[in-house]
PDB file of C-alpha atoms in Angstrom:
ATOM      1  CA  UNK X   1     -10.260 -18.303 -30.085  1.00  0.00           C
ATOM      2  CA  UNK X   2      -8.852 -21.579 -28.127  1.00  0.00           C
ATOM      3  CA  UNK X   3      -9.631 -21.837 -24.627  1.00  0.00           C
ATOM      4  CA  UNK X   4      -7.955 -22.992 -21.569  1.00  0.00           C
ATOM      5  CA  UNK X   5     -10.341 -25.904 -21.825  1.00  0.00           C
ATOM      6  CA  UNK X   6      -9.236 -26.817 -25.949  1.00  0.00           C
ATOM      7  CA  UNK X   7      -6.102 -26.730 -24.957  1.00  0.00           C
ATOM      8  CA  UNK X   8      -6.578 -29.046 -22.206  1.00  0.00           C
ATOM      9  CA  UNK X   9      -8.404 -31.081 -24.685  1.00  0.00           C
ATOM     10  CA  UNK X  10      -5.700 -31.344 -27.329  1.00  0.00           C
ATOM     11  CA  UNK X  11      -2.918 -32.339 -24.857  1.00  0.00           C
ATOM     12  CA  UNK X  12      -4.875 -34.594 -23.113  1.00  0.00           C
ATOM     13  CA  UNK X  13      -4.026 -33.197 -19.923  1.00  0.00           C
ATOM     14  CA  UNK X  14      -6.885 -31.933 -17.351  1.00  0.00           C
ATOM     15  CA  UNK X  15      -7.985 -28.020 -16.944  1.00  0.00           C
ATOM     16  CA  UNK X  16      -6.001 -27.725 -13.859  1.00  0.00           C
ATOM     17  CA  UNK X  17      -2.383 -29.221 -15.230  1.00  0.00           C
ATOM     18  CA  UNK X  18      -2.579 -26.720 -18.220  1.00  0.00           C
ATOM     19  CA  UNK X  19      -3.269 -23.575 -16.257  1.00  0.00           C
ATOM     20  CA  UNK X  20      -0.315 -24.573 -13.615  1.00  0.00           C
ATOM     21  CA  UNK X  21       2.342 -25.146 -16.881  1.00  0.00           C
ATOM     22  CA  UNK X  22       1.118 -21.730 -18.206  1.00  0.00           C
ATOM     23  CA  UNK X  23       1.455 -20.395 -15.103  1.00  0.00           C
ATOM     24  CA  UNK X  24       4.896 -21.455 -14.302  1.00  0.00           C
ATOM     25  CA  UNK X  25       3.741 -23.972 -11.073  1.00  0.00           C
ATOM     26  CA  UNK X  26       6.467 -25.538  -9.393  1.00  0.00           C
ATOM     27  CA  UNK X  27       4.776 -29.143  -9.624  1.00  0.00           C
ATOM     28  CA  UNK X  28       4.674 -29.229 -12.875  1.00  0.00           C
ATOM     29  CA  UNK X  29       7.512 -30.737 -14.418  1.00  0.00           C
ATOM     30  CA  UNK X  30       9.590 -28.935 -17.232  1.00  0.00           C
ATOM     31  CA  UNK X  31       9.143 -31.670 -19.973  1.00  0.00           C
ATOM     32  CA  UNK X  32       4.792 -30.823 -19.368  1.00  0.00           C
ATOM     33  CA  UNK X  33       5.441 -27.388 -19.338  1.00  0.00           C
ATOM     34  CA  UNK X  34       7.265 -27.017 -22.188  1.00  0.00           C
ATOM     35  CA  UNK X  35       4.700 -29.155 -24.062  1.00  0.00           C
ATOM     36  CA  UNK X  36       2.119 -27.124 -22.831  1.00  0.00           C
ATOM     37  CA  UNK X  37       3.853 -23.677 -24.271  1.00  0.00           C
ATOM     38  CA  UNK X  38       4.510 -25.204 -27.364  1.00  0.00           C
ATOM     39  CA  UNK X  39       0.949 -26.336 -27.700  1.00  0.00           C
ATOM     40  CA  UNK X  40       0.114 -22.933 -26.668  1.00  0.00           C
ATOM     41  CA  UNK X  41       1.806 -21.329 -29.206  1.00  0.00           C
ATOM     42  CA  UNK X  42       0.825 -23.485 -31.834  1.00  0.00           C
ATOM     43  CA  UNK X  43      -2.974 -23.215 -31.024  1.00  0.00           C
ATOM     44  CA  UNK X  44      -2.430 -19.418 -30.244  1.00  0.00           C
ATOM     45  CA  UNK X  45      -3.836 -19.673 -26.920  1.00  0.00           C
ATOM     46  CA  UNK X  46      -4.445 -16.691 -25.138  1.00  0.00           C
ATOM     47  CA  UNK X  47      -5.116 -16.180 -21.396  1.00  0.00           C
ATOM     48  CA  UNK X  48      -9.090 -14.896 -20.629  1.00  0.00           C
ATOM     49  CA  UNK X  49      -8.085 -11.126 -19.169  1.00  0.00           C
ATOM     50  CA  UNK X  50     -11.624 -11.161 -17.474  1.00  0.00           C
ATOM     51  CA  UNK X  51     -11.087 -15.154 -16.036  1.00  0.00           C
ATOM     52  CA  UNK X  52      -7.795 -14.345 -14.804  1.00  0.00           C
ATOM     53  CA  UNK X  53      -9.010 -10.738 -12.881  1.00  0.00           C
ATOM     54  CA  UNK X  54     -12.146 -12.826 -11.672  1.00  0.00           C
ATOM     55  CA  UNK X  55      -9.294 -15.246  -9.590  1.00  0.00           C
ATOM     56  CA  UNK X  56      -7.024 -12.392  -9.023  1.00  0.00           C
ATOM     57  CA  UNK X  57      -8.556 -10.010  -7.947  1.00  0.00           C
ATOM     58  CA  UNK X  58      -6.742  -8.071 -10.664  1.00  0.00           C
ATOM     59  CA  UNK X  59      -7.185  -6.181 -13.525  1.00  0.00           C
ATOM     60  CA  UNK X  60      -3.494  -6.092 -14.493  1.00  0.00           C
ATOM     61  CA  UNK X  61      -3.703  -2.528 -16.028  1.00  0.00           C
ATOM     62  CA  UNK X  62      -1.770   0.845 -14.577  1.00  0.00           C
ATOM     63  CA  UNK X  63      -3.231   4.576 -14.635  1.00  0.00           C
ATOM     64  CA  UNK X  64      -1.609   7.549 -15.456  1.00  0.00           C
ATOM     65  CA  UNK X  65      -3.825  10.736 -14.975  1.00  0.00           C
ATOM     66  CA  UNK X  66      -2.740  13.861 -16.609  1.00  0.00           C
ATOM     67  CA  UNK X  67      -4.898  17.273 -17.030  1.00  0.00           C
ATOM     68  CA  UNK X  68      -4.986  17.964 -20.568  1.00  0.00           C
ATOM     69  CA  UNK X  69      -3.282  22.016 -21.333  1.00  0.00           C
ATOM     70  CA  UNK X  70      -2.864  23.926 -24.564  1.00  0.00           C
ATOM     71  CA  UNK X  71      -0.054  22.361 -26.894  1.00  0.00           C
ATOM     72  CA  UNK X  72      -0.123  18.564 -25.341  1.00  0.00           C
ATOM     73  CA  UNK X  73      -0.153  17.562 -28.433  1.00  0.00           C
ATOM     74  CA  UNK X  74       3.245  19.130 -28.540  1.00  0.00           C
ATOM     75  CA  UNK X  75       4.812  18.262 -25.500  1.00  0.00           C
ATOM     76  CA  UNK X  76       7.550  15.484 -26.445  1.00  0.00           C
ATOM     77  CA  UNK X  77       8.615  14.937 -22.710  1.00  0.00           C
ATOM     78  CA  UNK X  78       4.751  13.777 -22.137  1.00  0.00           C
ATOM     79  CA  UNK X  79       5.353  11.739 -25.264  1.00  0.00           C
ATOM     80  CA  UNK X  80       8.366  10.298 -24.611  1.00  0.00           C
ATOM     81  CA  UNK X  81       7.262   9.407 -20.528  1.00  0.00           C
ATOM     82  CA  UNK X  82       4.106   7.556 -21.993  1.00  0.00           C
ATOM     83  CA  UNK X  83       6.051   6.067 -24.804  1.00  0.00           C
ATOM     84  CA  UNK X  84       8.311   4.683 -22.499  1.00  0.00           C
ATOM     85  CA  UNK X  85       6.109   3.579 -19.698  1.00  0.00           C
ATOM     86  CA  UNK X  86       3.569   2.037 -22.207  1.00  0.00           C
ATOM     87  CA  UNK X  87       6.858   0.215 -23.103  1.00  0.00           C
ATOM     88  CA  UNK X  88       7.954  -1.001 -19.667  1.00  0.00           C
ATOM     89  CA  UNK X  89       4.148  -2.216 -18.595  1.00  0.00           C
ATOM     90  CA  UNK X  90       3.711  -3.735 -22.320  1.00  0.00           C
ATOM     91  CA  UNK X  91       6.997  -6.004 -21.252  1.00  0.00           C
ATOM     92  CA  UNK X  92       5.382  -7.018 -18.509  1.00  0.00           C
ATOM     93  CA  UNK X  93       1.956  -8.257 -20.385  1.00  0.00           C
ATOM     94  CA  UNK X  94       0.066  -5.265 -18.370  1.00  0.00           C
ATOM     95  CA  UNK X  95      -1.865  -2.766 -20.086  1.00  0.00           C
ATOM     96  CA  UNK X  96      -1.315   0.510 -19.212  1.00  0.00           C
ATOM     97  CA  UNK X  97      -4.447   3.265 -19.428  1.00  0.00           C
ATOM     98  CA  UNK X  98      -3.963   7.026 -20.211  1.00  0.00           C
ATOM     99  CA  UNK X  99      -6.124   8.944 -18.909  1.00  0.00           C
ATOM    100  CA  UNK X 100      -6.555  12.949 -20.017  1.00  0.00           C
ATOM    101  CA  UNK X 101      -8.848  15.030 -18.049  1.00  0.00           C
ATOM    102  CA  UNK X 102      -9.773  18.742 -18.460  1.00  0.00           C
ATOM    103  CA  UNK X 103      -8.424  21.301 -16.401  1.00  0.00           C
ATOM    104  CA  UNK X 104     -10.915  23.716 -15.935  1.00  0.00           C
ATOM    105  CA  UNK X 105     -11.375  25.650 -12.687  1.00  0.00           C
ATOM    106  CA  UNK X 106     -13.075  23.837  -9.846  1.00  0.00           C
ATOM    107  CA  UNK X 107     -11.925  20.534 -11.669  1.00  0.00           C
ATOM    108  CA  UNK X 108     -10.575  18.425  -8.899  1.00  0.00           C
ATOM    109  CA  UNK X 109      -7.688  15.920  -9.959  1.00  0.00           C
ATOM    110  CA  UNK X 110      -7.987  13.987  -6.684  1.00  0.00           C
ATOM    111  CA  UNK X 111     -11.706  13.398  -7.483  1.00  0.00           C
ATOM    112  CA  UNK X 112     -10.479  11.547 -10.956  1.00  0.00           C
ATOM    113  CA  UNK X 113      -7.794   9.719  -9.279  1.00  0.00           C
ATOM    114  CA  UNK X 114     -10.866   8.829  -6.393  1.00  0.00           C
ATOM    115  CA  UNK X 115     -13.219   7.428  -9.251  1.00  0.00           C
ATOM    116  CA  UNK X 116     -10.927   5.330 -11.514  1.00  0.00           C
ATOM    117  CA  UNK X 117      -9.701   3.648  -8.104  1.00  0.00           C
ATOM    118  CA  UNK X 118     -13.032   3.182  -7.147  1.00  0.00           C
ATOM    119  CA  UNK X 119     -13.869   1.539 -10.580  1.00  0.00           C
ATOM    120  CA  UNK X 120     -11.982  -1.054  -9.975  1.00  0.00           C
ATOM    121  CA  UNK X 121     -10.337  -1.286 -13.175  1.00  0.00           C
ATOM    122  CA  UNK X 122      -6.820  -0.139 -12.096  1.00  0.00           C
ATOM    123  CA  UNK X 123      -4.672  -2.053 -10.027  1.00  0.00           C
ATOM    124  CA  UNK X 124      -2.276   1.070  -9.424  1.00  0.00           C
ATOM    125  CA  UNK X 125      -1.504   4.749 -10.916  1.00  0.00           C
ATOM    126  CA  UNK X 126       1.898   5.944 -12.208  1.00  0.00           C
ATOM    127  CA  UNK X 127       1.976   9.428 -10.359  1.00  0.00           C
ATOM    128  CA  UNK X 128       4.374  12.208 -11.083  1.00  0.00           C
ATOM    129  CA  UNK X 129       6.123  15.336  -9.647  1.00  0.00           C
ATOM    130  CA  UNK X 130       4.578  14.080  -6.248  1.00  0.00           C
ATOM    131  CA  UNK X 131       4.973  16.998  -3.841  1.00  0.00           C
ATOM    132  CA  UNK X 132       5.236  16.629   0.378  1.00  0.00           C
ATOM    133  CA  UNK X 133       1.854  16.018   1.365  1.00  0.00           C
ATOM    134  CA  UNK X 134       0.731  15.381  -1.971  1.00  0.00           C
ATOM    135  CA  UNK X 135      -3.032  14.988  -2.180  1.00  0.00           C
ATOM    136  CA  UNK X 136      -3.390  12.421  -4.504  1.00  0.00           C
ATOM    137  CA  UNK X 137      -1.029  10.247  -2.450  1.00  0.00           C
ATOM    138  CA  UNK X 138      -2.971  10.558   0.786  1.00  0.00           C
ATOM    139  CA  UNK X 139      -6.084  10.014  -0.942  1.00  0.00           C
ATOM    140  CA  UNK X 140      -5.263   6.667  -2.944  1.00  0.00           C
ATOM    141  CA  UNK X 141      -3.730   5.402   0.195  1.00  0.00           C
ATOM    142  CA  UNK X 142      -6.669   6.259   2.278  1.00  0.00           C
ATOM    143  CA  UNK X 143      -8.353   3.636  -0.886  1.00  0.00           C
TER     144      UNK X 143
END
């Protein structure tokens, strides 16, 4: 796996100039940039997820909570919604986390959305048929 630093190494350029090119820096000019890429490319370089939330602050990955019900494994408009969003966040080099939980009586949904926030893994939650004064809403905001 190349690193940020072999990169650096095989361009001769410092640490610092190669993460600015990659990350489209405004003093970097285009002719360094585009050498960087290419180098990039060539080496297949590939950004450090966990380096890149640690200066963040994010994870880059997207919930979606849905209770699991008899014949989900049926239910092409869930299909096609997670096909789709999958899509959209994949486009945008985010990952994006389904997550089924059971819905058995007592089961609170807030108190899953409450957890995975709390994690820290998820920078944000797809939500759907939000109601007026929709619980999870209040509570993720109140996060």
């Amino acid at each position: 796996m190349t690193t940020l630093k072999d990169l650096s190494r095989h361009l001769g350029l410092s640490v610092t100039q190669v993460s600015r090119a990659l990350n489209g820096h405004s003093d970097v000019s285009e002719a360094t940039r585009l050498r960087v890429e290419k180098a990039a490319k060539k080496l297949k370089y590939m950004p450090n997820v966990s380096a890149r939330r640690l200066v963040s602050g994010r994870s880059g990955m997207v919930g979606f909570v849905e209770r699991t019900y008899p014949g989900i494994a049926r239910d092409t408009i869930l299909l096609e919604t997670v096909t789709g969003l999958s899509a959209c966040f994949s486009e945008r080099e985010m990952q994006f986390v389904l997550h089924l939980t059971p819905d058995s009586p007592g089961k609170d949904v807030v108190a899953v959305y409450e957890r995975l926030a709390l994690g820290g893994g998820l920078d944000g939650f797809v939500l759907t048929n939000p109601r007026r004064d929709d619980l999870r809403i209040r509570r993720l905001q109140d996060l």
